[in-house]
Amino acid sequence: MKWGIIATWEMALEGVIKVSNGLDKGMNSADAVEEAIKVVENNPKYRSVGYGGLPNEDCEVELDAAFMDGDTLSIGAVAGIRNFKNPISIARKLSIERFNCFLVGFGAEKYALANGFEEKNMLTKESIDIYEEKKKKIIEGSISPYEGHDTVGMVSLDMDGKMCVGTSTSGLFMKKKGRVGDSPIPGSGFYVDDNIGGAVATGLGEDIMKGCISYEIVRLMGEGHKPQEAAEKAVEKLNRELIKRRGKAGDISVVCMNNKGEWGIATNIDKFTFAVATADLNPTVYLARNEGGKTRMELVKE
Ligand code: SD4
């Protein structure tokens, strides 16, 4: 049986490498997604996920994360959670709850504490420095807020054919307190059904949500489209509709995989990196760019 894992952005590579060895030896896809995302959450070098994530307008790190099981369709999510080390693990734990499986803010923190999750101040000195510096530039008008965002999202398939997806992000830099993007929203930031496949998104949550793009990609794969076709069709359509109706479209990038381990990606920007590994492909990073409405890919790192 084939296995595979695909993830948004180059920052996912280390986690993908770590769990691809496991997946090759029979690790299940729920553990693979959680473990690989934790690697990104724990690295303060990545300024848009977990520890060291960039803060909101009030200089607080509020994190969003989600987990979905493609077999049971169970979903767990947290939004606007502060001061916990691994939001993805909290989201996974919530996915086994029959009720109350998506918690926000203080309620999510209360649940995490009651369930023994590790507390941690997620704001680093470096993030505070960047915040101060960017705040000055925003006031001067030399940069605009809400730039700087990269969600880690992953889709995995294990040798038993089970698929899971996960997302984790600090959302948009300088977001308003309480702002929630697409990443913890089922169907927008993520979706998986292991009778078909799974998809995750990254980019401007406010626009990604307008097309429920992850569900749309899974739906298209379910209609018989190959993952690459499904991803391109969905991104191209949402991008076109947003431009037609609103004059512009925010950044939208997606990765997806079907239950055969075939994968696809699409983007409407000119620099979207992603990491992928399958039974037939060693962990590899590619750069994708949108050229005239089509997504092109080139190898970055094997
Ligand atoms: C959000 N989609 O909160 C996230 C941010 C992101 O690449 O993915 N950026 O809107």
Short mmCIF file of C-alpha atoms and ligand atoms in Angstrom, two decimals:
data_model
loop_
_atom_site.label_atom_id
_atom_site.label_comp_id
_atom_site.label_asym_id
_atom_site.label_seq_id
_atom_site.Cartn_x
_atom_site.Cartn_y
_atom_site.Cartn_z
CA MET A 1 0.00 0.00 0.00
CA LYS A 2 1.19 3.50 -0.82
CA TRP A 3 1.72 6.24 1.71
CA GLY A 4 2.26 9.98 1.30
CA ILE A 5 2.42 13.35 2.96
CA ILE A 6 2.22 16.82 1.42
CA ALA A 7 2.55 20.11 3.27
CA THR A 8 2.44 23.84 2.66
CA TRP A 9 5.70 25.82 2.65
CA GLU A 10 9.33 24.81 2.83
CA MET A 11 9.27 25.17 6.63
CA ALA A 12 7.38 21.85 6.72
CA LEU A 13 10.31 19.89 5.27
CA GLU A 14 11.95 18.88 8.54
CA GLY A 15 8.67 17.51 9.91
CA VAL A 16 7.92 15.78 6.62
CA ILE A 17 11.33 14.09 6.69
CA LYS A 18 10.81 13.03 10.27
CA VAL A 19 7.47 11.33 9.70
CA SER A 20 8.10 9.97 6.21
CA ASN A 21 10.44 7.41 7.75
CA GLY A 22 7.64 6.50 10.14
CA LEU A 23 4.96 6.33 7.43
CA ASP A 24 7.22 4.01 5.44
CA LYS A 25 7.29 1.66 8.44
CA GLY A 26 3.55 1.75 9.14
CA MET A 27 3.03 4.92 11.22
CA ASN A 28 -0.61 6.03 11.10
CA SER A 29 -1.55 9.23 9.35
CA ALA A 30 -3.00 10.92 12.47
CA ASP A 31 0.33 10.60 14.29
CA ALA A 32 2.19 11.64 11.15
CA VAL A 33 0.25 14.89 10.76
CA GLU A 34 0.44 15.76 14.46
CA GLU A 35 4.15 14.96 14.78
CA ALA A 36 5.17 16.79 11.63
CA ILE A 37 3.17 19.90 12.52
CA LYS A 38 4.64 19.90 16.03
CA VAL A 39 8.10 20.15 14.51
CA VAL A 40 7.05 23.41 12.83
CA GLU A 41 5.18 24.70 15.90
CA ASN A 42 8.22 24.13 18.11
CA ASN A 43 10.69 25.97 15.90
CA PRO A 44 10.83 29.70 16.76
CA LYS A 45 12.48 30.38 13.40
CA TYR A 46 9.09 30.08 11.73
CA ARG A 47 7.31 33.33 12.43
CA SER A 48 3.84 32.32 11.43
CA VAL A 49 3.23 29.12 13.37
CA GLY A 50 3.39 28.16 17.05
CA TYR A 51 6.29 29.28 19.25
CA GLY A 52 7.73 32.53 17.92
CA GLY A 53 4.64 33.17 15.79
CA LEU A 54 4.00 36.83 15.06
CA PRO A 55 1.59 38.57 17.41
CA ASN A 56 -1.70 40.33 16.85
CA GLU A 57 -2.28 44.07 17.10
CA ASP A 58 -2.11 43.88 20.90
CA CYS A 59 1.22 42.00 20.75
CA GLU A 60 -0.35 38.70 21.83
CA VAL A 61 0.22 35.41 20.00
CA GLU A 62 -3.22 33.97 19.26
CA LEU A 63 -3.05 30.65 17.46
CA ASP A 64 -5.47 28.68 15.29
CA ALA A 65 -5.21 24.95 14.53
CA ALA A 66 -7.32 22.09 13.26
CA PHE A 67 -7.20 18.36 12.81
CA MET A 68 -9.47 16.11 10.74
CA ASP A 69 -9.70 12.34 10.44
CA GLY A 70 -10.68 11.24 6.93
CA ASP A 71 -12.10 7.92 8.09
CA THR A 72 -14.57 9.08 10.77
CA LEU A 73 -14.78 12.68 9.45
CA SER A 74 -14.06 13.80 13.03
CA ILE A 75 -12.93 17.39 13.33
CA GLY A 76 -11.22 19.20 16.19
CA ALA A 77 -10.20 22.85 16.15
CA VAL A 78 -9.03 25.72 18.30
CA ALA A 79 -8.99 29.40 17.46
CA GLY A 80 -7.40 32.36 19.17
CA ILE A 81 -5.72 30.14 21.76
CA ARG A 82 -2.88 31.69 23.80
CA ASN A 83 -0.02 30.28 25.81
CA PHE A 84 -0.13 26.61 24.85
CA LYS A 85 2.79 24.86 23.22
CA ASN A 86 1.14 22.65 20.60
CA PRO A 87 -2.24 23.79 19.31
CA ILE A 88 -2.31 20.91 16.79
CA SER A 89 -2.29 18.37 19.63
CA ILE A 90 -5.16 20.16 21.35
CA ALA A 91 -7.09 20.17 18.06
CA ARG A 92 -6.46 16.45 17.61
CA LYS A 93 -7.66 15.69 21.11
CA LEU A 94 -10.80 17.78 20.49
CA SER A 95 -11.52 15.73 17.38
CA ILE A 96 -12.52 12.78 19.52
CA GLU A 97 -15.16 14.82 21.35
CA ARG A 98 -18.75 14.22 20.25
CA PHE A 99 -19.75 17.74 21.32
CA ASN A 100 -17.74 20.95 21.82
CA CYS A 101 -15.06 19.92 19.33
CA PHE A 102 -14.25 23.47 18.13
CA LEU A 103 -13.27 25.85 20.94
CA VAL A 104 -12.12 29.46 20.85
CA GLY A 105 -10.10 31.75 23.11
CA PHE A 106 -10.53 31.30 26.82
CA GLY A 107 -12.69 28.18 26.38
CA ALA A 108 -9.95 26.51 24.34
CA GLU A 109 -7.36 27.46 26.97
CA LYS A 110 -9.54 26.09 29.76
CA TYR A 111 -9.94 22.79 27.90
CA ALA A 112 -6.22 22.57 27.19
CA LEU A 113 -5.35 23.16 30.83
CA ALA A 114 -7.92 20.63 32.06
CA ASN A 115 -6.53 18.05 29.65
CA GLY A 116 -2.91 18.45 30.68
CA PHE A 117 -1.51 20.24 27.63
CA GLU A 118 1.75 22.06 28.16
CA GLU A 119 1.50 25.79 28.77
CA LYS A 120 4.10 28.05 27.25
CA ASN A 121 4.60 31.74 26.59
CA MET A 122 4.62 31.65 22.79
CA LEU A 123 5.87 35.22 22.35
CA THR A 124 9.63 35.39 21.78
CA LYS A 125 11.97 38.34 22.14
CA GLU A 126 12.57 38.23 18.35
CA SER A 127 8.84 38.39 17.66
CA ILE A 128 8.47 41.41 19.94
CA ASP A 129 11.35 43.13 18.11
CA ILE A 130 9.76 42.44 14.72
CA TYR A 131 6.41 43.65 16.05
CA GLU A 132 7.91 46.94 17.26
CA GLU A 133 9.82 47.51 14.06
CA LYS A 134 6.88 46.70 11.79
CA LYS A 135 4.50 48.75 13.89
CA LYS A 136 6.70 51.77 13.31
CA LYS A 137 6.73 51.13 9.56
CA ILE A 138 2.96 50.66 9.49
CA ILE A 139 2.48 54.00 11.25
CA GLU A 140 4.91 55.62 8.76
CA GLY A 141 2.88 54.02 5.98
CA SER A 142 5.87 52.25 4.41
CA ILE A 143 4.29 48.78 4.83
CA SER A 144 0.73 47.63 5.28
CA PRO A 145 -0.48 45.41 8.11
CA TYR A 146 -1.69 41.88 7.44
CA GLU A 147 1.35 41.01 5.36
CA GLY A 148 3.37 38.07 6.57
CA HIS A 149 1.49 34.85 7.04
CA ASP A 150 2.28 31.23 6.29
CA THR A 151 0.12 28.47 7.67
CA VAL A 152 1.47 24.98 7.91
CA GLY A 153 -1.09 22.56 6.53
CA MET A 154 -0.58 18.87 5.84
CA VAL A 155 -2.40 15.98 4.21
CA SER A 156 -1.23 12.47 4.93
CA LEU A 157 -2.07 8.96 3.75
CA ASP A 158 -0.84 5.90 5.63
CA MET A 159 -0.30 2.34 4.46
CA ASP A 160 -3.75 1.33 5.75
CA GLY A 161 -5.33 3.90 3.45
CA LYS A 162 -6.28 6.23 6.28
CA MET A 163 -5.98 9.95 5.61
CA CYS A 164 -5.76 12.89 8.01
CA VAL A 165 -5.17 16.61 7.66
CA GLY A 166 -3.98 19.30 10.04
CA THR A 167 -3.32 23.04 10.07
CA SER A 168 -1.57 25.40 12.49
CA THR A 169 -0.99 29.15 12.26
CA SER A 170 -0.63 32.43 14.05
CA GLY A 171 -2.76 33.90 11.25
CA LEU A 172 -2.17 37.33 9.83
CA PHE A 173 0.48 39.50 11.43
CA MET A 174 -1.12 42.46 13.26
CA LYS A 175 -4.55 40.86 13.05
CA LYS A 176 -7.23 42.25 15.35
CA LYS A 177 -7.63 40.46 18.63
CA GLY A 178 -10.13 37.65 18.12
CA ARG A 179 -9.66 37.50 14.34
CA VAL A 180 -9.94 33.96 12.97
CA GLY A 181 -8.82 32.95 9.49
CA ASP A 182 -9.61 29.93 7.35
CA SER A 183 -7.13 27.54 8.98
CA PRO A 184 -9.40 26.16 11.72
CA ILE A 185 -12.55 26.39 9.58
CA PRO A 186 -13.65 23.02 8.15
CA GLY A 187 -13.97 23.05 4.38
CA SER A 188 -12.04 26.31 4.04
CA GLY A 189 -8.60 25.72 5.59
CA PHE A 190 -8.82 21.94 5.43
CA TYR A 191 -10.94 18.94 4.53
CA VAL A 192 -10.39 15.21 4.16
CA ASP A 193 -12.50 12.20 3.32
CA ASP A 194 -10.39 9.10 2.87
CA ASN A 195 -12.85 7.64 0.37
CA ILE A 196 -11.51 10.44 -1.84
CA GLY A 197 -8.60 12.52 -0.50
CA GLY A 198 -7.74 15.67 1.41
CA ALA A 199 -6.74 19.31 0.89
CA VAL A 200 -5.40 22.23 2.94
CA ALA A 201 -5.02 25.90 2.15
CA THR A 202 -2.77 28.82 3.02
CA GLY A 203 -3.03 32.50 2.21
CA LEU A 204 -5.52 35.22 3.01
CA GLY A 205 -8.12 33.49 5.17
CA GLU A 206 -10.76 36.14 4.52
CA ASP A 207 -10.67 35.26 0.81
CA ILE A 208 -10.04 31.50 1.12
CA MET A 209 -13.22 31.22 3.19
CA LYS A 210 -15.25 32.82 0.41
CA GLY A 211 -14.75 29.68 -1.68
CA CYS A 212 -14.62 26.91 0.97
CA ILE A 213 -11.71 25.85 -1.16
CA SER A 214 -10.50 22.73 0.63
CA TYR A 215 -13.92 21.13 0.48
CA GLU A 216 -14.23 22.19 -3.15
CA ILE A 217 -10.97 20.43 -4.05
CA VAL A 218 -12.03 17.21 -2.31
CA ARG A 219 -15.40 17.44 -4.08
CA LEU A 220 -13.69 17.83 -7.45
CA MET A 221 -11.41 14.86 -6.75
CA GLY A 222 -14.54 12.91 -5.82
CA GLU A 223 -16.00 13.74 -9.23
CA GLY A 224 -13.00 12.06 -10.81
CA HIS A 225 -10.52 14.90 -11.24
CA LYS A 226 -6.85 14.18 -10.58
CA PRO A 227 -5.48 16.15 -7.61
CA GLN A 228 -3.49 18.58 -9.78
CA GLU A 229 -6.53 19.29 -11.94
CA ALA A 230 -8.80 19.68 -8.90
CA ALA A 231 -6.40 22.07 -7.15
CA GLU A 232 -5.90 24.25 -10.24
CA LYS A 233 -9.59 24.31 -11.11
CA ALA A 234 -10.59 25.37 -7.58
CA VAL A 235 -7.92 28.06 -7.20
CA GLU A 236 -8.47 29.42 -10.67
CA LYS A 237 -12.24 29.65 -10.15
CA LEU A 238 -12.05 31.34 -6.74
CA ASN A 239 -9.37 33.75 -7.95
CA ARG A 240 -11.45 34.64 -11.01
CA GLU A 241 -14.68 35.12 -9.05
CA LEU A 242 -12.99 37.28 -6.43
CA ILE A 243 -11.47 39.50 -9.09
CA LYS A 244 -14.73 39.71 -11.01
CA ARG A 245 -16.89 40.50 -8.00
CA ARG A 246 -14.49 42.40 -5.73
CA GLY A 247 -11.75 43.72 -8.00
CA LYS A 248 -8.99 41.74 -6.32
CA ALA A 249 -8.10 38.37 -4.83
CA GLY A 250 -5.87 37.70 -1.83
CA ASP A 251 -3.16 35.04 -1.78
CA ILE A 252 -4.51 31.52 -2.22
CA SER A 253 -2.32 28.40 -2.27
CA VAL A 254 -3.38 24.80 -1.76
CA VAL A 255 -1.94 21.30 -1.55
CA CYS A 256 -3.94 18.10 -1.88
CA MET A 257 -3.57 14.34 -2.14
CA ASN A 258 -5.99 11.58 -3.10
CA ASN A 259 -6.28 8.19 -1.45
CA LYS A 260 -3.90 6.68 -4.01
CA GLY A 261 -1.09 9.00 -2.93
CA GLU A 262 -1.34 11.16 -6.06
CA TRP A 263 -0.94 14.83 -5.20
CA GLY A 264 -1.54 18.28 -6.58
CA ILE A 265 -0.99 21.92 -5.73
CA ALA A 266 -2.07 25.29 -7.02
CA THR A 267 -1.44 28.92 -6.26
CA ASN A 268 -2.39 32.39 -7.45
CA ILE A 269 0.92 33.91 -6.25
CA ASP A 270 4.44 33.84 -7.65
CA LYS A 271 6.24 32.10 -4.81
CA PHE A 272 4.62 29.22 -3.01
CA THR A 273 6.85 26.46 -1.68
CA PHE A 274 5.67 23.07 -0.49
CA ALA A 275 7.14 19.80 0.74
CA VAL A 276 6.07 16.33 -0.31
CA ALA A 277 7.12 12.72 0.28
CA THR A 278 5.53 9.50 -0.90
CA ALA A 279 6.44 5.83 -1.13
CA ASP A 280 7.97 6.71 -4.53
CA LEU A 281 9.43 10.15 -3.78
CA ASN A 282 11.99 11.14 -1.15
CA PRO A 283 11.10 14.29 0.80
CA THR A 284 11.32 17.11 -1.72
CA VAL A 285 10.64 20.83 -1.75
CA TYR A 286 9.19 22.49 -4.84
CA LEU A 287 8.52 26.07 -5.70
CA ALA A 288 5.21 26.78 -7.39
CA ARG A 289 4.24 29.96 -9.16
CA ASN A 290 1.26 31.21 -11.01
CA GLU A 291 2.03 32.12 -14.60
CA GLY A 292 -0.86 33.44 -16.65
CA GLY A 293 -3.46 31.56 -14.66
CA LYS A 294 -1.53 28.26 -14.64
CA THR A 295 0.50 26.83 -11.77
CA ARG A 296 4.10 25.91 -12.67
CA MET A 297 6.44 23.95 -10.43
CA GLU A 298 10.19 23.68 -10.10
CA LEU A 299 12.41 21.63 -7.84
CA VAL A 300 14.03 23.44 -4.91
CA LYS A 301 15.53 20.77 -2.72
CA GLU A 302 15.67 16.96 -2.63
C1 SD4 B 1 -5.10 32.96 7.93
N1 SD4 B 1 -4.69 31.42 6.13
O1 SD4 B 1 -5.15 33.07 9.13
C2 SD4 B 1 -4.15 31.95 7.35
C3 SD4 B 1 -2.82 32.58 7.16
C4 SD4 B 1 -1.99 31.86 6.17
O2 SD4 B 1 -0.32 31.75 4.66
O3 SD4 B 1 -2.17 30.82 5.76
N2 SD4 B 1 -1.06 32.35 5.61
O4 SD4 B 1 -5.75 33.65 7.16
#
